[in-house]
Short mmCIF file of C-alpha atoms in Angstrom, two decimals:
data_model
loop_
_atom_site.label_atom_id
_atom_site.label_comp_id
_atom_site.label_asym_id
_atom_site.label_seq_id
_atom_site.Cartn_x
_atom_site.Cartn_y
_atom_site.Cartn_z
CA UNK A 938 -40.57 -132.17 -23.30
CA UNK A 939 -42.46 -129.91 -20.91
CA UNK A 940 -46.15 -129.08 -21.18
CA UNK A 941 -48.15 -125.93 -20.49
CA UNK A 942 -51.84 -125.19 -20.09
CA UNK A 943 -53.42 -123.78 -23.22
CA UNK A 944 -54.43 -120.41 -21.81
CA UNK A 945 -57.13 -120.74 -19.17
CA UNK A 946 -58.15 -124.20 -20.36
CA UNK A 947 -57.34 -127.60 -18.91
CA UNK A 948 -55.73 -128.76 -22.15
CA UNK A 949 -51.98 -129.43 -21.95
CA UNK A 950 -49.77 -128.72 -24.96
CA UNK A 951 -46.06 -129.26 -25.52
CA UNK A 952 -43.89 -126.16 -25.16
CA UNK A 953 -42.85 -126.72 -28.76
CA UNK A 954 -45.53 -126.90 -31.45
CA UNK A 955 -44.71 -128.42 -34.83
CA UNK A 956 -45.70 -126.00 -37.60
CA UNK A 957 -46.37 -127.39 -41.07
CA UNK A 958 -46.00 -124.39 -43.37
CA UNK A 959 -43.16 -126.26 -45.12
CA UNK A 960 -45.46 -129.08 -46.22
CA UNK A 961 -45.84 -129.06 -50.03
CA UNK A 962 -45.11 -125.45 -51.05
CA UNK A 963 -45.95 -126.18 -54.67
CA UNK A 964 -46.43 -122.58 -55.76
CA UNK A 965 -46.85 -118.93 -54.85
CA UNK A 966 -45.18 -117.55 -51.76
CA UNK A 967 -44.97 -121.00 -50.17
CA UNK A 968 -42.40 -122.18 -52.69
CA UNK A 969 -39.93 -120.01 -50.76
CA UNK A 970 -40.78 -121.72 -47.47
CA UNK A 971 -40.65 -125.43 -48.22
CA UNK A 972 -41.66 -128.28 -50.48
CA UNK A 973 -41.87 -131.22 -48.08
CA UNK A 974 -43.87 -134.04 -49.63
CA UNK A 975 -45.80 -136.85 -47.96
CA UNK A 976 -42.83 -139.12 -47.23
CA UNK A 977 -40.79 -136.28 -45.76
CA UNK A 978 -43.76 -135.08 -43.73
CA UNK A 979 -44.32 -138.55 -42.27
CA UNK A 980 -40.69 -138.63 -41.20
CA UNK A 981 -40.87 -135.20 -39.58
CA UNK A 982 -44.17 -135.83 -37.81
CA UNK A 983 -42.85 -139.11 -36.39
CA UNK A 984 -39.69 -137.38 -35.17
CA UNK A 985 -41.78 -134.65 -33.53
CA UNK A 986 -43.98 -137.19 -31.75
CA UNK A 987 -40.93 -139.20 -30.67
CA UNK A 988 -39.49 -135.99 -29.18
CA UNK A 989 -42.61 -135.53 -27.05
CA UNK A 990 -44.42 -132.92 -29.17
CA UNK A 991 -48.21 -133.34 -29.02
CA UNK A 992 -49.17 -130.00 -30.62
CA UNK A 993 -49.41 -129.48 -34.40
CA UNK A 994 -50.30 -126.28 -36.26
CA UNK A 995 -51.35 -125.62 -39.84
CA UNK A 996 -53.67 -123.30 -41.81
CA UNK A 997 -56.03 -123.70 -44.73
CA UNK A 998 -54.04 -121.19 -46.79
CA UNK A 999 -50.71 -123.02 -46.52
CA UNK A 1000 -50.08 -124.25 -50.07
CA UNK A 1001 -53.80 -123.84 -50.82
CA UNK A 1002 -54.85 -126.60 -48.43
CA UNK A 1003 -52.09 -129.07 -49.26
CA UNK A 1004 -50.41 -128.62 -45.88
CA UNK A 1005 -53.61 -129.72 -44.14
CA UNK A 1006 -53.99 -132.66 -46.49
CA UNK A 1007 -50.43 -133.88 -45.95
CA UNK A 1008 -50.59 -133.45 -42.16
CA UNK A 1009 -53.89 -135.32 -41.91
CA UNK A 1010 -52.52 -138.14 -44.03
CA UNK A 1011 -49.35 -138.31 -41.92
CA UNK A 1012 -51.33 -139.02 -38.77
CA UNK A 1013 -53.17 -141.76 -40.63
CA UNK A 1014 -50.00 -143.23 -42.17
CA UNK A 1015 -48.28 -143.29 -38.78
CA UNK A 1016 -51.29 -144.77 -36.99
CA UNK A 1017 -51.46 -141.95 -34.43
CA UNK A 1018 -54.78 -141.97 -32.59
CA UNK A 1019 -56.75 -138.71 -32.73
CA UNK A 1020 -56.78 -138.19 -28.96
CA UNK A 1021 -52.98 -138.35 -28.82
CA UNK A 1022 -52.35 -135.00 -30.52
CA UNK A 1023 -53.63 -131.44 -30.31
CA UNK A 1024 -54.49 -130.06 -33.74
CA UNK A 1025 -54.76 -126.38 -34.65
CA UNK A 1026 -55.59 -124.73 -37.95
CA UNK A 1027 -56.67 -121.29 -39.11
CA UNK A 1028 -59.28 -119.50 -41.18
CA UNK A 1029 -59.40 -116.15 -42.99
CA UNK A 1030 -57.13 -116.19 -46.04
CA UNK A 1031 -58.31 -116.35 -49.61
CA UNK A 1032 -59.15 -119.89 -50.70
CA UNK A 1033 -60.84 -119.13 -54.02
CA UNK A 1034 -61.52 -116.35 -56.56
CA UNK A 1035 -64.96 -115.35 -55.28
CA UNK A 1036 -65.67 -112.28 -53.13
CA UNK A 1037 -66.69 -114.49 -50.18
CA UNK A 1038 -63.79 -116.93 -50.41
CA UNK A 1039 -61.84 -114.90 -47.86
CA UNK A 1040 -62.41 -113.23 -44.49
CA UNK A 1041 -63.96 -113.91 -41.11
CA UNK A 1042 -67.62 -113.70 -42.06
CA UNK A 1043 -70.00 -116.35 -40.79
CA UNK A 1044 -70.38 -117.68 -44.31
CA UNK A 1045 -66.67 -118.09 -44.96
CA UNK A 1046 -65.93 -119.56 -41.51
CA UNK A 1047 -68.69 -122.16 -41.85
CA UNK A 1048 -67.51 -123.17 -45.31
CA UNK A 1049 -63.83 -123.13 -44.37
CA UNK A 1050 -64.12 -125.30 -41.27
CA UNK A 1051 -65.83 -128.08 -43.22
CA UNK A 1052 -63.10 -127.99 -45.85
CA UNK A 1053 -60.34 -128.07 -43.21
CA UNK A 1054 -61.96 -131.00 -41.39
CA UNK A 1055 -62.16 -132.91 -44.65
CA UNK A 1056 -58.55 -132.22 -45.59
CA UNK A 1057 -57.29 -133.11 -42.10
CA UNK A 1058 -59.41 -136.29 -42.00
CA UNK A 1059 -60.89 -135.48 -38.60
CA UNK A 1060 -64.29 -134.58 -37.20
CA UNK A 1061 -63.06 -131.89 -34.79
CA UNK A 1062 -60.33 -129.31 -34.31
CA UNK A 1063 -58.75 -128.76 -30.92
CA UNK A 1064 -57.99 -125.12 -31.71
CA UNK A 1065 -59.31 -122.85 -34.46
CA UNK A 1066 -57.68 -119.48 -35.06
CA UNK A 1067 -58.94 -116.50 -36.99
CA UNK A 1068 -55.78 -115.85 -38.96
CA UNK A 1069 -56.09 -112.10 -39.54
CA UNK A 1070 -58.21 -109.01 -38.97
CA UNK A 1071 -61.26 -108.75 -41.20
CA UNK A 1072 -61.90 -105.03 -41.68
CA UNK A 1073 -65.33 -105.62 -43.25
CA UNK A 1074 -67.00 -108.18 -40.96
CA UNK A 1075 -68.33 -107.03 -37.56
CA UNK A 1076 -66.36 -108.78 -34.85
CA UNK A 1077 -69.65 -109.85 -33.25
CA UNK A 1078 -70.47 -111.91 -36.35
CA UNK A 1079 -67.10 -113.64 -36.26
CA UNK A 1080 -67.35 -114.46 -32.54
CA UNK A 1081 -70.90 -115.82 -32.87
CA UNK A 1082 -69.77 -118.13 -35.69
CA UNK A 1083 -66.85 -119.42 -33.58
CA UNK A 1084 -69.18 -120.02 -30.64
CA UNK A 1085 -71.55 -122.00 -32.85
CA UNK A 1086 -68.66 -124.21 -33.96
CA UNK A 1087 -67.78 -124.92 -30.34
CA UNK A 1088 -71.40 -125.75 -29.50
CA UNK A 1089 -71.57 -128.05 -32.54
CA UNK A 1090 -68.48 -129.92 -31.36
CA UNK A 1091 -66.49 -129.16 -34.50
CA UNK A 1092 -64.08 -126.91 -32.59
CA UNK A 1093 -63.04 -127.20 -28.95
CA UNK A 1094 -61.15 -123.94 -28.37
CA UNK A 1095 -60.84 -120.71 -30.34
CA UNK A 1096 -58.17 -118.08 -30.77
CA UNK A 1097 -56.96 -115.28 -32.99
CA UNK A 1098 -53.74 -114.42 -34.78
CA UNK A 1099 -52.20 -111.10 -35.79
CA UNK A 1100 -54.81 -108.96 -34.01
CA UNK A 1101 -54.27 -105.64 -32.24
CA UNK A 1102 -54.51 -105.74 -28.46
CA UNK A 1103 -57.56 -103.46 -28.44
CA UNK A 1104 -59.44 -105.78 -30.79
CA UNK A 1105 -58.60 -108.81 -28.62
CA UNK A 1106 -59.86 -106.93 -25.55
CA UNK A 1107 -63.05 -105.96 -27.38
CA UNK A 1108 -63.62 -109.57 -28.42
CA UNK A 1109 -63.18 -110.81 -24.86
CA UNK A 1110 -65.73 -108.28 -23.65
CA UNK A 1111 -68.28 -109.30 -26.29
CA UNK A 1112 -67.77 -112.99 -25.50
CA UNK A 1113 -68.20 -112.46 -21.75
CA UNK A 1114 -71.33 -110.37 -22.24
CA UNK A 1115 -72.88 -112.76 -24.76
CA UNK A 1116 -71.93 -116.05 -23.11
CA UNK A 1117 -69.83 -117.11 -26.09
CA UNK A 1118 -66.88 -119.48 -25.88
CA UNK A 1119 -63.94 -117.21 -24.97
CA UNK A 1120 -60.66 -116.81 -26.77
CA UNK A 1121 -58.05 -119.15 -25.31
CA UNK A 1122 -54.98 -118.19 -27.30
CA UNK A 1123 -53.31 -115.58 -29.45
CA UNK A 1124 -50.80 -116.63 -32.10
CA UNK A 1125 -48.32 -113.83 -32.71
CA UNK A 1126 -44.90 -113.09 -34.13
CA UNK A 1127 -42.24 -112.95 -31.40
CA UNK A 1128 -38.48 -113.37 -31.43
CA UNK A 1129 -35.41 -111.96 -29.76
CA UNK A 1130 -35.08 -109.86 -32.93
CA UNK A 1131 -38.70 -108.67 -32.82
CA UNK A 1132 -40.25 -107.97 -29.40
CA UNK A 1133 -43.09 -105.65 -30.44
CA UNK A 1134 -45.65 -108.04 -28.95
CA UNK A 1135 -44.38 -107.07 -25.49
CA UNK A 1136 -45.77 -103.54 -25.74
CA UNK A 1137 -49.52 -104.19 -25.57
CA UNK A 1138 -50.35 -107.82 -26.34
CA UNK A 1139 -48.25 -109.60 -23.70
CA UNK A 1140 -49.63 -107.44 -20.83
CA UNK A 1141 -53.18 -108.10 -22.09
CA UNK A 1142 -52.62 -111.85 -22.24
CA UNK A 1143 -51.16 -111.87 -18.73
CA UNK A 1144 -54.13 -109.91 -17.40
CA UNK A 1145 -56.75 -112.10 -19.11
CA UNK A 1146 -54.98 -115.47 -18.83
CA UNK A 1147 -54.71 -116.18 -22.56
CA UNK A 1148 -51.95 -118.34 -23.99
CA UNK A 1149 -49.32 -116.98 -26.35
CA UNK A 1150 -48.36 -119.17 -29.30
CA UNK A 1151 -45.29 -117.86 -31.09
CA UNK A 1152 -44.84 -117.97 -34.84
CA UNK A 1153 -41.53 -117.35 -36.64
CA UNK A 1154 -39.37 -117.56 -33.50
CA UNK A 1155 -36.24 -117.37 -35.69
CA UNK A 1156 -37.50 -114.29 -37.56
CA UNK A 1157 -37.93 -116.15 -40.82
CA UNK A 1158 -34.51 -117.78 -40.52
CA UNK A 1159 -32.66 -114.56 -39.70
CA UNK A 1160 -31.56 -116.08 -36.37
CA UNK A 1161 -30.70 -119.50 -37.80
CA UNK A 1162 -26.95 -118.86 -37.81
CA UNK A 1163 -26.72 -118.40 -41.58
CA UNK A 1164 -27.09 -114.62 -41.48
CA UNK A 1165 -24.70 -112.01 -40.15
CA UNK A 1166 -23.90 -108.36 -40.64
CA UNK A 1167 -21.30 -109.43 -43.24
CA UNK A 1168 -23.48 -112.09 -44.88
CA UNK A 1169 -26.94 -110.60 -45.19
CA UNK A 1170 -28.22 -112.73 -48.11
CA UNK A 1171 -26.82 -116.26 -47.78
CA UNK A 1172 -27.52 -118.51 -50.73
CA UNK A 1173 -30.23 -121.12 -50.21
CA UNK A 1174 -31.86 -119.38 -47.25
CA UNK A 1175 -35.59 -118.79 -47.30
CA UNK A 1176 -35.23 -115.23 -46.03
CA UNK A 1177 -32.85 -114.33 -48.87
CA UNK A 1178 -35.75 -114.73 -51.30
CA UNK A 1179 -38.64 -113.87 -48.97
CA UNK A 1180 -37.69 -111.09 -46.55
CA UNK A 1181 -40.35 -111.70 -43.89
CA UNK A 1182 -41.33 -111.04 -41.12
CA UNK A 1183 -40.48 -107.35 -40.78
CA UNK A 1184 -37.64 -106.65 -38.36
CA UNK A 1185 -35.38 -103.75 -37.45
CA UNK A 1186 -32.30 -105.04 -39.28
CA UNK A 1187 -29.77 -102.95 -37.41
CA UNK A 1188 -31.08 -104.21 -34.07
CA UNK A 1189 -31.17 -107.75 -35.49
CA UNK A 1190 -27.49 -107.62 -36.47
CA UNK A 1191 -26.64 -106.55 -32.92
CA UNK A 1192 -28.66 -109.46 -31.57
CA UNK A 1193 -26.89 -111.88 -33.91
CA UNK A 1194 -23.53 -110.50 -32.77
CA UNK A 1195 -24.46 -111.52 -29.20
CA UNK A 1196 -26.08 -114.84 -30.13
CA UNK A 1197 -22.90 -116.17 -31.72
CA UNK A 1198 -20.62 -116.19 -28.65
CA UNK A 1199 -23.40 -117.54 -26.41
CA UNK A 1200 -24.03 -120.37 -28.87
CA UNK A 1201 -20.31 -121.17 -28.93
CA UNK A 1202 -20.25 -121.29 -25.13
CA UNK A 1203 -23.09 -123.85 -25.17
CA UNK A 1204 -21.68 -125.76 -28.11
CA UNK A 1205 -24.84 -125.36 -30.18
CA UNK A 1206 -26.41 -123.32 -32.97
CA UNK A 1207 -27.52 -119.69 -32.59
CA UNK A 1208 -31.02 -120.91 -33.50
CA UNK A 1209 -31.12 -123.08 -30.41
CA UNK A 1210 -30.16 -120.13 -28.21
CA UNK A 1211 -32.82 -117.91 -29.80
CA UNK A 1212 -35.45 -120.56 -29.09
CA UNK A 1213 -34.21 -121.07 -25.53
CA UNK A 1214 -34.56 -117.33 -24.90
CA UNK A 1215 -38.20 -117.47 -26.02
CA UNK A 1216 -39.02 -120.63 -24.06
CA UNK A 1217 -37.91 -118.85 -20.89
CA UNK A 1218 -40.29 -115.90 -21.40
CA UNK A 1219 -43.12 -116.21 -18.87
CA UNK A 1220 -45.85 -115.21 -21.36
CA UNK A 1221 -45.05 -117.97 -23.86
CA UNK A 1222 -47.23 -121.09 -23.92
CA UNK A 1223 -45.76 -122.80 -26.98
CA UNK A 1224 -43.27 -121.94 -29.72
CA UNK A 1225 -43.97 -123.05 -33.28
CA UNK A 1226 -41.04 -124.70 -35.00
CA UNK A 1227 -41.05 -125.79 -38.62
CA UNK A 1228 -38.53 -127.80 -40.57
CA UNK A 1229 -37.68 -129.11 -43.99
CA UNK A 1230 -35.15 -131.65 -42.72
CA UNK A 1231 -34.77 -133.90 -39.70
CA UNK A 1232 -31.55 -132.24 -38.57
CA UNK A 1233 -33.33 -128.87 -38.40
CA UNK A 1234 -36.13 -130.31 -36.30
CA UNK A 1235 -33.74 -132.11 -33.95
CA UNK A 1236 -31.71 -128.93 -33.45
CA UNK A 1237 -34.85 -126.96 -32.61
CA UNK A 1238 -36.14 -129.62 -30.22
CA UNK A 1239 -32.83 -129.58 -28.35
CA UNK A 1240 -33.57 -125.98 -27.33
CA UNK A 1241 -35.79 -127.29 -24.51
CA UNK A 1242 -32.64 -128.49 -22.73
CA UNK A 1243 -30.72 -125.21 -22.99
CA UNK A 1244 -30.60 -123.14 -19.80
CA UNK A 1245 -29.23 -119.65 -20.30
CA UNK A 1246 -27.28 -118.05 -17.47
CA UNK A 1247 -28.50 -114.84 -15.89
CA UNK A 1248 -25.70 -112.94 -17.64
CA UNK A 1249 -26.50 -114.46 -21.05
CA UNK A 1250 -30.16 -113.57 -20.65
CA UNK A 1251 -29.22 -110.03 -19.58
CA UNK A 1252 -27.04 -109.58 -22.67
CA UNK A 1253 -29.79 -110.75 -25.02
CA UNK A 1254 -32.45 -108.68 -23.25
CA UNK A 1255 -30.30 -105.58 -23.39
CA UNK A 1256 -29.29 -105.79 -27.05
CA UNK A 1257 -32.85 -106.60 -28.19
CA UNK A 1258 -34.63 -104.06 -26.00
CA UNK A 1259 -37.38 -102.06 -27.69
CA UNK A 1260 -36.98 -98.27 -27.85
CA UNK A 1261 -39.25 -96.34 -25.47
CA UNK A 1262 -42.72 -95.67 -26.81
CA UNK A 1263 -45.57 -93.49 -25.53
CA UNK A 1264 -47.58 -94.04 -23.37
CA UNK A 1265 -45.41 -96.84 -22.02
CA UNK A 1266 -42.58 -94.61 -20.84
CA UNK A 1267 -45.04 -92.18 -19.24
CA UNK A 1268 -46.92 -94.95 -17.41
CA UNK A 1269 -43.63 -96.32 -16.11
CA UNK A 1270 -42.42 -92.90 -15.01
CA UNK A 1271 -45.62 -91.87 -13.24
CA UNK A 1272 -46.07 -95.33 -11.78
CA UNK A 1273 -42.80 -95.02 -9.86
CA UNK A 1274 -44.55 -92.64 -7.46
CA UNK A 1275 -46.82 -95.43 -6.21
CA UNK A 1276 -43.87 -97.04 -4.41
CA UNK A 1277 -43.02 -93.88 -2.52
CA UNK A 1278 -42.43 -90.20 -3.08
CA UNK A 1279 -39.94 -89.62 -5.90
CA UNK A 1280 -38.93 -86.82 -8.19
CA UNK A 1281 -40.73 -87.94 -11.34
CA UNK A 1282 -38.63 -85.74 -13.58
CA UNK A 1283 -35.39 -87.24 -12.24
CA UNK A 1284 -36.91 -90.72 -12.62
CA UNK A 1285 -37.78 -90.04 -16.26
CA UNK A 1286 -34.32 -88.66 -17.03
CA UNK A 1287 -32.64 -91.67 -15.39
CA UNK A 1288 -34.78 -94.12 -17.38
CA UNK A 1289 -34.14 -92.27 -20.63
#
């Protein structure tokens, strides 16, 4: 297992992060994702640690807090010392029927962190993410609450998930001006079937030195090897009953058509190739992998040993390439002139 810095911090995290959305799943949307109980969770957590993973991710909303409870108990059952793992969870989603049981207000954050600490059986979180955009709460209020948690020692680093690039940039500016603890990471959807994050968020993270934590690297199982253009709803697959995250299906089928032969050449699953492609992206700090069974986890972990050839990478990059979007294509066209006098119109036509 290799390790990367968590953004601009000195904390080292494994390039694979074990996600625990499959823990419990006793009702609601999570019944489509997994129903791993305590014994199964202990087995998976032990296998992850044995594979060199030191980074674990959950959220208060996963199975209404049961994922946090099971993960915290697993560490205790396995006798894993607190300093030996990096623990991340999230706040925002609805955790009760009241009007203030959801969001990124100071009130909800302060209540939610105490509940998460209790469920996880720990007195601090290594990383605390705001899970979504709160359209009602001023971002200044959210950032001040996060800074207070850092100063109180309940949280060591903070991040956000599923935010627009402009909002992340605004938050960084407020934090720098106010002396607040800065964002260290962004958790975002990214896969070879869904590269939207490359448009605005990846350039921002590179410029500011933030870490990128990838969720749903297999596009909700679409890249697992079970799906194909001719088998779009395989029985027993999570995505067959819960079509998420959103992807351009036609582009995804083309990606899957390319993944298959590459996987055959390496003697492994298409899922392993999809993960290897992500692990090689320079912006990626850690990729979240989840599992319901040991064989799934072991297959995902083996992706760290896959080295794609230049030609294999080119094929995947080409078939998954995003269509041009303004102002990106205009910036690229006009920027060509900085390297020497060119006919910008000819440059644009050639790129198109």
